[in-house]
Each structure stands twice: as C-alpha cells, then as structure tokens.
Amino acid sequence: MQRLQLLNNPMESLSEEIIFTILDYLDSASSKSFSATSKSFHSLESRHRKTLKLLHPDSLPAALRRYRRIRCLDFTNCPSADDGVISAAAEAYYATLRSVDLSRSRLFTHAALSLLAEKCGRLVELDLSNATELRDAAAAAVAEARNLEKLWMGRCRLVSDIGIECIAVGCKKLKLLSLKWCVRITDLGAGLLANKYTLLCALGPKSKSVSSRLKSQNDPLFWHIP
C-alpha cells in the first residue's frame, strides 16, 4: 500500500533538500502554483521562501506566521510601511534577515532603522534611496548595523557630513555606498570616506567636487558614477 502511494505521488519519495533545490529554479508564478497543489507543498514552499515582497501592511501578520526564514525583505510595493511594520519584521526575522529594501517607503523614521540595526545582526544590504525626510539621526541609527556591506542612500538630501561620519565609524565592513544627490555632503564627508574605505561609491552630478575627491583614489575598486 505504501509503495502504491509513492507511485501515485513520486514527490513523496524526495527529500526536503532535493525539493528545495527544485524550488530554487522556479519563478514566482510557478512557486505559487506549486504551493497551491497540496497542503504538504504549501508547507514546503513556506519553509523554502527566502524573499518576501510585501504588498500592503495588513498582509504582514499572515506573512510572518507563514514564512519563517526570510532573508530579503522588499517594501518597494508597500510605500506605506511605517515604523510598526518594519519593527514587526525585524523582531520576526532577526536571525535570518540579510537585505531590506525601503527605497519607495516614506513613513518610517530613524527609530525603525535603529531597531533594525540592533535586532538584525546579519543585515548586509540596506536600501534607503529616496528617503528625503531622513536626517543625520537616521544615518547614526544605520551606523549601528556593524556587518553592513552595501548601503544605498540616493536622494537622502538632509543627510550631512555628520551622518556620513557616523556611518564611516560604525560600518567598518562597508563595500558599496551610494550617495547620489546627497547634496549636503561636502568634501569633508568625502574625505572621511576616502580615508576610511576601499569601496564602490556612487555620487550624482550635484556632488562633482565630492566625486572628484573620491575619484582621485588609485584603488581600482573605487568607482565614480556621474
């Protein structure tokens, strides 16, 4: 009887590791179809999922219950994500979270960033692009993410040299930093970065004097994006 069941459903004979390898090759639509096939497949897909793209804050509680191993959290389709949403995600995924994209969110503050940095010790990528209301307090909060390797802060126009100094001191593992259209950063801030890091730095056309300072570095990994 057991052999007959295996013949009817060959997937039952596969280990979880093999099924997860198969799921790695599926696109989003195919993963959804797989999940909808049966309760066991639904459970497997939930345990396999590593990326969560939130569409609305109200859907977060259900997502937190279903997905327990999220590494990449994408809020680009959820511009209304606020401190409460980000804090709940940080509390739930503190052991696994490695990347957070807040490039289209506007309602969060430095408090959420501080909790994110404090709780998520494995965080290596953070996108804060277009957060035009963030100030140096937010940069200081980001500086607490000691393992951060990639940081995007394009159009964070209120962040100044003070905030950049905090990041330069706190984020010692930083390899990529985007400061495009950060118009309050001067040669002083650029000097701090140039002396502290060998990194990939993206600067916008409004920061020509700053980018010239960085471009003068001889290290081949030190790039300038005009």
PDB file of C-alpha atoms in Angstrom:
ATOM      1  CA  MET A   1       0.000   0.000   0.000  1.00  0.00           C
ATOM      2  CA  GLN A   2       2.796   2.397   0.903  1.00  0.00           C
ATOM      3  CA  ARG A   3       4.581   1.587  -2.343  1.00  0.00           C
ATOM      4  CA  LEU A   4       1.397   2.313  -4.265  1.00  0.00           C
ATOM      5  CA  GLN A   5       1.136   5.755  -2.614  1.00  0.00           C
ATOM      6  CA  LEU A   6       4.728   6.554  -3.635  1.00  0.00           C
ATOM      7  CA  LEU A   7       3.935   5.600  -7.217  1.00  0.00           C
ATOM      8  CA  ASN A   8       0.878   7.844  -7.193  1.00  0.00           C
ATOM      9  CA  ASN A   9       2.905  10.760  -5.798  1.00  0.00           C
ATOM     10  CA  PRO A  10       6.636  10.419  -6.639  1.00  0.00           C
ATOM     11  CA  MET A  11       7.376  13.710  -4.861  1.00  0.00           C
ATOM     12  CA  GLU A  12       6.754  11.971  -1.550  1.00  0.00           C
ATOM     13  CA  SER A  13       9.922   9.944  -2.070  1.00  0.00           C
ATOM     14  CA  LEU A  14      12.121  13.045  -2.435  1.00  0.00           C
ATOM     15  CA  SER A  15      13.941  14.583   0.479  1.00  0.00           C
ATOM     16  CA  GLU A  16      13.191  18.140   1.554  1.00  0.00           C
ATOM     17  CA  GLU A  17      16.656  19.212   0.407  1.00  0.00           C
ATOM     18  CA  ILE A  18      16.023  17.964  -3.144  1.00  0.00           C
ATOM     19  CA  ILE A  19      12.620  19.652  -3.290  1.00  0.00           C
ATOM     20  CA  PHE A  20      14.162  22.920  -2.093  1.00  0.00           C
ATOM     21  CA  THR A  21      16.742  22.633  -4.881  1.00  0.00           C
ATOM     22  CA  ILE A  22      13.912  22.221  -7.402  1.00  0.00           C
ATOM     23  CA  LEU A  23      12.123  25.254  -5.953  1.00  0.00           C
ATOM     24  CA  ASP A  24      15.284  27.317  -6.428  1.00  0.00           C
ATOM     25  CA  TYR A  25      14.769  27.048 -10.189  1.00  0.00           C
ATOM     26  CA  LEU A  26      11.105  28.068 -10.207  1.00  0.00           C
ATOM     27  CA  ASP A  27       9.923  31.591 -10.926  1.00  0.00           C
ATOM     28  CA  SER A  28       7.362  33.354  -8.741  1.00  0.00           C
ATOM     29  CA  ALA A  29       4.298  32.156 -10.697  1.00  0.00           C
ATOM     30  CA  SER A  30       5.499  28.550 -10.715  1.00  0.00           C
ATOM     31  CA  SER A  31       6.208  28.670  -6.969  1.00  0.00           C
ATOM     32  CA  LYS A  32       2.651  29.855  -6.346  1.00  0.00           C
ATOM     33  CA  SER A  33       1.284  27.001  -8.469  1.00  0.00           C
ATOM     34  CA  PHE A  34       3.448  24.530  -6.554  1.00  0.00           C
ATOM     35  CA  SER A  35       2.216  25.922  -3.242  1.00  0.00           C
ATOM     36  CA  ALA A  36      -1.425  25.614  -4.300  1.00  0.00           C
ATOM     37  CA  THR A  37      -1.113  21.954  -5.276  1.00  0.00           C
ATOM     38  CA  SER A  38      -1.496  20.460  -1.790  1.00  0.00           C
ATOM     39  CA  LYS A  39      -1.108  21.184   1.913  1.00  0.00           C
ATOM     40  CA  SER A  40       2.287  19.478   2.028  1.00  0.00           C
ATOM     41  CA  PHE A  41       3.536  21.512  -0.959  1.00  0.00           C
ATOM     42  CA  HIS A  42       2.149  24.664   0.639  1.00  0.00           C
ATOM     43  CA  SER A  43       4.144  23.907   3.777  1.00  0.00           C
ATOM     44  CA  LEU A  44       7.313  23.126   1.802  1.00  0.00           C
ATOM     45  CA  GLU A  45       7.095  26.351  -0.187  1.00  0.00           C
ATOM     46  CA  SER A  46       6.574  28.324   3.020  1.00  0.00           C
ATOM     47  CA  ARG A  47       9.710  26.856   4.577  1.00  0.00           C
ATOM     48  CA  HIS A  48      11.711  27.389   1.388  1.00  0.00           C
ATOM     49  CA  ARG A  49      10.757  31.031   0.760  1.00  0.00           C
ATOM     50  CA  LYS A  50      13.704  33.393   1.330  1.00  0.00           C
ATOM     51  CA  THR A  51      12.356  36.626  -0.199  1.00  0.00           C
ATOM     52  CA  LEU A  52       9.231  38.473   0.920  1.00  0.00           C
ATOM     53  CA  LYS A  53       7.789  41.284  -1.188  1.00  0.00           C
ATOM     54  CA  LEU A  54       5.080  42.932   0.886  1.00  0.00           C
ATOM     55  CA  LEU A  55       2.137  44.493  -0.961  1.00  0.00           C
ATOM     56  CA  HIS A  56       0.243  46.021   1.979  1.00  0.00           C
ATOM     57  CA  PRO A  57       0.931  46.444   5.717  1.00  0.00           C
ATOM     58  CA  ASP A  58      -2.224  44.491   6.579  1.00  0.00           C
ATOM     59  CA  SER A  59      -0.767  41.374   4.964  1.00  0.00           C
ATOM     60  CA  LEU A  60       2.289  41.346   7.231  1.00  0.00           C
ATOM     61  CA  PRO A  61       0.841  39.349  10.184  1.00  0.00           C
ATOM     62  CA  ALA A  62      -0.156  36.470   7.914  1.00  0.00           C
ATOM     63  CA  ALA A  63       3.210  36.579   6.149  1.00  0.00           C
ATOM     64  CA  LEU A  64       5.064  36.474   9.466  1.00  0.00           C
ATOM     65  CA  ARG A  65       3.106  33.382  10.501  1.00  0.00           C
ATOM     66  CA  ARG A  66       3.652  31.568   7.222  1.00  0.00           C
ATOM     67  CA  TYR A  67       7.230  32.476   6.294  1.00  0.00           C
ATOM     68  CA  ARG A  68       9.850  31.904   8.992  1.00  0.00           C
ATOM     69  CA  ARG A  69      13.162  32.023   7.084  1.00  0.00           C
ATOM     70  CA  ILE A  70      13.034  35.284   5.163  1.00  0.00           C
ATOM     71  CA  ARG A  71      16.418  36.737   4.218  1.00  0.00           C
ATOM     72  CA  CYS A  72      15.387  39.523   1.817  1.00  0.00           C
ATOM     73  CA  LEU A  73      12.565  41.896   2.711  1.00  0.00           C
ATOM     74  CA  ASP A  74      11.292  44.079  -0.139  1.00  0.00           C
ATOM     75  CA  PHE A  75       8.959  47.025   0.632  1.00  0.00           C
ATOM     76  CA  THR A  76       9.070  48.595  -2.855  1.00  0.00           C
ATOM     77  CA  ASN A  77       5.383  47.768  -3.421  1.00  0.00           C
ATOM     78  CA  CYS A  78       4.446  48.880   0.081  1.00  0.00           C
ATOM     79  CA  PRO A  79       5.171  52.634   0.326  1.00  0.00           C
ATOM     80  CA  SER A  80       3.009  52.930   3.449  1.00  0.00           C
ATOM     81  CA  ALA A  81       5.360  50.745   5.513  1.00  0.00           C
ATOM     82  CA  ASP A  82       5.909  52.606   8.784  1.00  0.00           C
ATOM     83  CA  ASP A  83       7.912  52.064  11.964  1.00  0.00           C
ATOM     84  CA  GLY A  84       5.439  49.488  13.264  1.00  0.00           C
ATOM     85  CA  VAL A  85       5.639  47.338  10.130  1.00  0.00           C
ATOM     86  CA  ILE A  86       9.428  47.454   9.940  1.00  0.00           C
ATOM     87  CA  SER A  87       9.803  46.778  13.667  1.00  0.00           C
ATOM     88  CA  ALA A  88       7.499  43.743  13.491  1.00  0.00           C
ATOM     89  CA  ALA A  89       9.505  42.339  10.585  1.00  0.00           C
ATOM     90  CA  ALA A  90      12.790  42.963  12.425  1.00  0.00           C
ATOM     91  CA  GLU A  91      11.505  41.148  15.504  1.00  0.00           C
ATOM     92  CA  ALA A  92      10.309  38.178  13.440  1.00  0.00           C
ATOM     93  CA  TYR A  93      13.336  37.769  11.166  1.00  0.00           C
ATOM     94  CA  TYR A  94      16.152  38.924  13.435  1.00  0.00           C
ATOM     95  CA  ALA A  95      18.051  35.650  12.975  1.00  0.00           C
ATOM     96  CA  THR A  96      17.822  35.412   9.163  1.00  0.00           C
ATOM     97  CA  LEU A  97      17.332  38.875   7.653  1.00  0.00           C
ATOM     98  CA  ARG A  98      20.188  39.993   5.380  1.00  0.00           C
ATOM     99  CA  SER A  99      18.654  42.545   2.990  1.00  0.00           C
ATOM    100  CA  VAL A 100      15.964  45.240   3.301  1.00  0.00           C
ATOM    101  CA  ASP A 101      14.699  47.495   0.500  1.00  0.00           C
ATOM    102  CA  LEU A 102      12.905  50.652   1.689  1.00  0.00           C
ATOM    103  CA  SER A 103      13.592  52.686  -1.448  1.00  0.00           C
ATOM    104  CA  ARG A 104       9.919  53.568  -2.006  1.00  0.00           C
ATOM    105  CA  SER A 105       8.801  53.867   1.595  1.00  0.00           C
ATOM    106  CA  ARG A 106       8.280  57.282   3.172  1.00  0.00           C
ATOM    107  CA  LEU A 107       6.651  56.786   6.565  1.00  0.00           C
ATOM    108  CA  PHE A 108       9.450  55.225   8.587  1.00  0.00           C
ATOM    109  CA  THR A 109      11.827  57.123  10.884  1.00  0.00           C
ATOM    110  CA  HIS A 110      15.227  56.653  12.476  1.00  0.00           C
ATOM    111  CA  ALA A 111      13.554  54.680  15.287  1.00  0.00           C
ATOM    112  CA  ALA A 112      12.727  51.797  12.936  1.00  0.00           C
ATOM    113  CA  LEU A 113      16.248  51.850  11.496  1.00  0.00           C
ATOM    114  CA  SER A 114      17.717  51.749  14.977  1.00  0.00           C
ATOM    115  CA  LEU A 115      15.674  48.658  15.886  1.00  0.00           C
ATOM    116  CA  LEU A 116      16.529  47.043  12.548  1.00  0.00           C
ATOM    117  CA  ALA A 117      20.247  47.572  13.153  1.00  0.00           C
ATOM    118  CA  GLU A 118      20.014  46.395  16.758  1.00  0.00           C
ATOM    119  CA  LYS A 119      17.990  43.234  16.144  1.00  0.00           C
ATOM    120  CA  CYS A 120      19.245  42.036  12.762  1.00  0.00           C
ATOM    121  CA  GLY A 121      22.921  41.314  13.264  1.00  0.00           C
ATOM    122  CA  ARG A 122      23.231  39.566   9.882  1.00  0.00           C
ATOM    123  CA  LEU A 123      21.966  42.527   7.870  1.00  0.00           C
ATOM    124  CA  VAL A 124      24.377  43.224   4.991  1.00  0.00           C
ATOM    125  CA  GLU A 125      22.271  45.242   2.500  1.00  0.00           C
ATOM    126  CA  LEU A 126      20.017  48.253   3.117  1.00  0.00           C
ATOM    127  CA  ASP A 127      18.374  50.479   0.507  1.00  0.00           C
ATOM    128  CA  LEU A 128      17.156  53.848   1.821  1.00  0.00           C
ATOM    129  CA  SER A 129      17.060  55.594  -1.561  1.00  0.00           C
ATOM    130  CA  ASN A 130      14.553  58.452  -1.936  1.00  0.00           C
ATOM    131  CA  ALA A 131      14.057  58.818   1.828  1.00  0.00           C
ATOM    132  CA  THR A 132      14.144  62.595   1.507  1.00  0.00           C
ATOM    133  CA  GLU A 133      12.991  63.216   5.091  1.00  0.00           C
ATOM    134  CA  LEU A 134      15.739  61.232   6.797  1.00  0.00           C
ATOM    135  CA  ARG A 135      18.350  63.236   8.681  1.00  0.00           C
ATOM    136  CA  ASP A 136      21.639  62.550  10.429  1.00  0.00           C
ATOM    137  CA  ALA A 137      19.838  60.718  13.251  1.00  0.00           C
ATOM    138  CA  ALA A 138      18.848  58.070  10.692  1.00  0.00           C
ATOM    139  CA  ALA A 139      22.446  57.772   9.488  1.00  0.00           C
ATOM    140  CA  ALA A 140      23.567  57.337  13.111  1.00  0.00           C
ATOM    141  CA  ALA A 141      20.999  54.541  13.500  1.00  0.00           C
ATOM    142  CA  VAL A 142      22.260  52.832  10.336  1.00  0.00           C
ATOM    143  CA  ALA A 143      25.808  53.032  11.726  1.00  0.00           C
ATOM    144  CA  GLU A 144      24.767  50.507  14.386  1.00  0.00           C
ATOM    145  CA  ALA A 145      24.487  47.822  11.668  1.00  0.00           C
ATOM    146  CA  ARG A 146      28.066  46.644  12.126  1.00  0.00           C
ATOM    147  CA  ASN A 147      28.001  43.977   9.406  1.00  0.00           C
ATOM    148  CA  LEU A 148      26.511  46.194   6.698  1.00  0.00           C
ATOM    149  CA  GLU A 149      28.284  45.808   3.339  1.00  0.00           C
ATOM    150  CA  LYS A 150      26.009  47.647   0.894  1.00  0.00           C
ATOM    151  CA  LEU A 151      24.093  50.868   1.574  1.00  0.00           C
ATOM    152  CA  TRP A 152      22.057  52.966  -0.850  1.00  0.00           C
ATOM    153  CA  MET A 153      21.145  56.499   0.273  1.00  0.00           C
ATOM    154  CA  GLY A 154      20.410  58.235  -3.022  1.00  0.00           C
ATOM    155  CA  ARG A 155      18.331  61.423  -2.609  1.00  0.00           C
ATOM    156  CA  CYS A 156      18.683  61.439   1.172  1.00  0.00           C
ATOM    157  CA  ARG A 157      19.160  65.182   0.821  1.00  0.00           C
ATOM    158  CA  LEU A 158      19.042  66.072   4.516  1.00  0.00           C
ATOM    159  CA  VAL A 159      21.902  63.780   5.499  1.00  0.00           C
ATOM    160  CA  SER A 160      25.089  65.768   6.028  1.00  0.00           C
ATOM    161  CA  ASP A 161      28.754  65.137   6.783  1.00  0.00           C
ATOM    162  CA  ILE A 162      27.832  64.400  10.408  1.00  0.00           C
ATOM    163  CA  GLY A 163      25.714  61.438   9.387  1.00  0.00           C
ATOM    164  CA  ILE A 164      28.368  60.219   6.969  1.00  0.00           C
ATOM    165  CA  GLU A 165      30.946  60.363   9.763  1.00  0.00           C
ATOM    166  CA  CYS A 166      28.741  58.106  11.901  1.00  0.00           C
ATOM    167  CA  ILE A 167      28.476  55.583   9.066  1.00  0.00           C
ATOM    168  CA  ALA A 168      32.219  55.720   8.374  1.00  0.00           C
ATOM    169  CA  VAL A 169      32.958  54.956  12.025  1.00  0.00           C
ATOM    170  CA  GLY A 170      30.267  52.327  12.611  1.00  0.00           C
ATOM    171  CA  CYS A 171      30.007  50.379   9.349  1.00  0.00           C
ATOM    172  CA  LYS A 172      33.557  49.108   9.027  1.00  0.00           C
ATOM    173  CA  LYS A 173      32.672  46.351   6.544  1.00  0.00           C
ATOM    174  CA  LEU A 174      31.020  48.657   4.022  1.00  0.00           C
ATOM    175  CA  LYS A 175      31.970  47.910   0.401  1.00  0.00           C
ATOM    176  CA  LEU A 176      29.338  49.827  -1.551  1.00  0.00           C
ATOM    177  CA  LEU A 177      27.843  53.200  -0.710  1.00  0.00           C
ATOM    178  CA  SER A 178      25.508  55.172  -2.965  1.00  0.00           C
ATOM    179  CA  LEU A 179      25.179  58.869  -2.161  1.00  0.00           C
ATOM    180  CA  LYS A 180      23.668  60.097  -5.402  1.00  0.00           C
ATOM    181  CA  TRP A 181      22.011  63.533  -4.987  1.00  0.00           C
ATOM    182  CA  CYS A 182      23.031  63.796  -1.337  1.00  0.00           C
ATOM    183  CA  VAL A 183      23.647  67.500  -1.787  1.00  0.00           C
ATOM    184  CA  ARG A 184      24.607  68.307   1.824  1.00  0.00           C
ATOM    185  CA  ILE A 185      27.667  66.089   1.760  1.00  0.00           C
ATOM    186  CA  THR A 186      30.813  68.155   1.201  1.00  0.00           C
ATOM    187  CA  ASP A 187      34.487  67.482   0.657  1.00  0.00           C
ATOM    188  CA  LEU A 188      34.790  66.919   4.410  1.00  0.00           C
ATOM    189  CA  GLY A 189      32.437  63.959   4.263  1.00  0.00           C
ATOM    190  CA  ALA A 190      34.124  62.676   1.113  1.00  0.00           C
ATOM    191  CA  GLY A 191      37.471  62.885   2.857  1.00  0.00           C
ATOM    192  CA  LEU A 192      36.177  60.788   5.740  1.00  0.00           C
ATOM    193  CA  LEU A 193      35.010  58.126   3.309  1.00  0.00           C
ATOM    194  CA  ALA A 194      38.193  58.237   1.247  1.00  0.00           C
ATOM    195  CA  ASN A 195      40.348  57.752   4.338  1.00  0.00           C
ATOM    196  CA  LYS A 196      38.171  55.035   5.827  1.00  0.00           C
ATOM    197  CA  TYR A 197      37.227  52.714   2.997  1.00  0.00           C
ATOM    198  CA  THR A 198      38.090  50.932  -0.175  1.00  0.00           C
ATOM    199  CA  LEU A 199      34.583  50.926  -1.599  1.00  0.00           C
ATOM    200  CA  LEU A 200      32.336  51.395  -4.575  1.00  0.00           C
ATOM    201  CA  CYS A 201      30.819  54.862  -4.234  1.00  0.00           C
ATOM    202  CA  ALA A 202      28.091  56.280  -6.456  1.00  0.00           C
ATOM    203  CA  LEU A 203      27.715  60.058  -6.472  1.00  0.00           C
ATOM    204  CA  GLY A 204      25.360  62.225  -8.502  1.00  0.00           C
ATOM    205  CA  PRO A 205      26.112  65.221 -10.716  1.00  0.00           C
ATOM    206  CA  LYS A 206      25.275  67.618  -7.894  1.00  0.00           C
ATOM    207  CA  SER A 207      28.275  66.344  -5.980  1.00  0.00           C
ATOM    208  CA  LYS A 208      31.033  66.940  -8.533  1.00  0.00           C
ATOM    209  CA  SER A 209      33.540  68.329  -6.071  1.00  0.00           C
ATOM    210  CA  VAL A 210      32.933  65.388  -3.771  1.00  0.00           C
ATOM    211  CA  SER A 211      33.160  62.841  -6.558  1.00  0.00           C
ATOM    212  CA  SER A 212      36.403  64.383  -7.780  1.00  0.00           C
ATOM    213  CA  ARG A 213      37.881  63.868  -4.329  1.00  0.00           C
ATOM    214  CA  LEU A 214      36.831  60.230  -4.337  1.00  0.00           C
ATOM    215  CA  LYS A 215      37.825  59.653  -7.943  1.00  0.00           C
ATOM    216  CA  SER A 216      41.371  60.682  -7.130  1.00  0.00           C
ATOM    217  CA  GLN A 217      41.821  57.425  -5.221  1.00  0.00           C
ATOM    218  CA  ASN A 218      44.052  54.943  -7.009  1.00  0.00           C
ATOM    219  CA  ASP A 219      42.281  51.803  -5.873  1.00  0.00           C
ATOM    220  CA  PRO A 220      40.582  50.126  -8.894  1.00  0.00           C
ATOM    221  CA  LEU A 221      37.522  49.262  -6.773  1.00  0.00           C
ATOM    222  CA  PHE A 222      36.884  52.928  -6.116  1.00  0.00           C
ATOM    223  CA  TRP A 223      34.371  53.863  -8.811  1.00  0.00           C
ATOM    224  CA  HIS A 224      32.517  57.027  -9.731  1.00  0.00           C
ATOM    225  CA  ILE A 225      29.093  57.059 -11.410  1.00  0.00           C
ATOM    226  CA  PRO A 226      28.395  60.509 -12.955  1.00  0.00           C
TER     227      PRO A 226
END
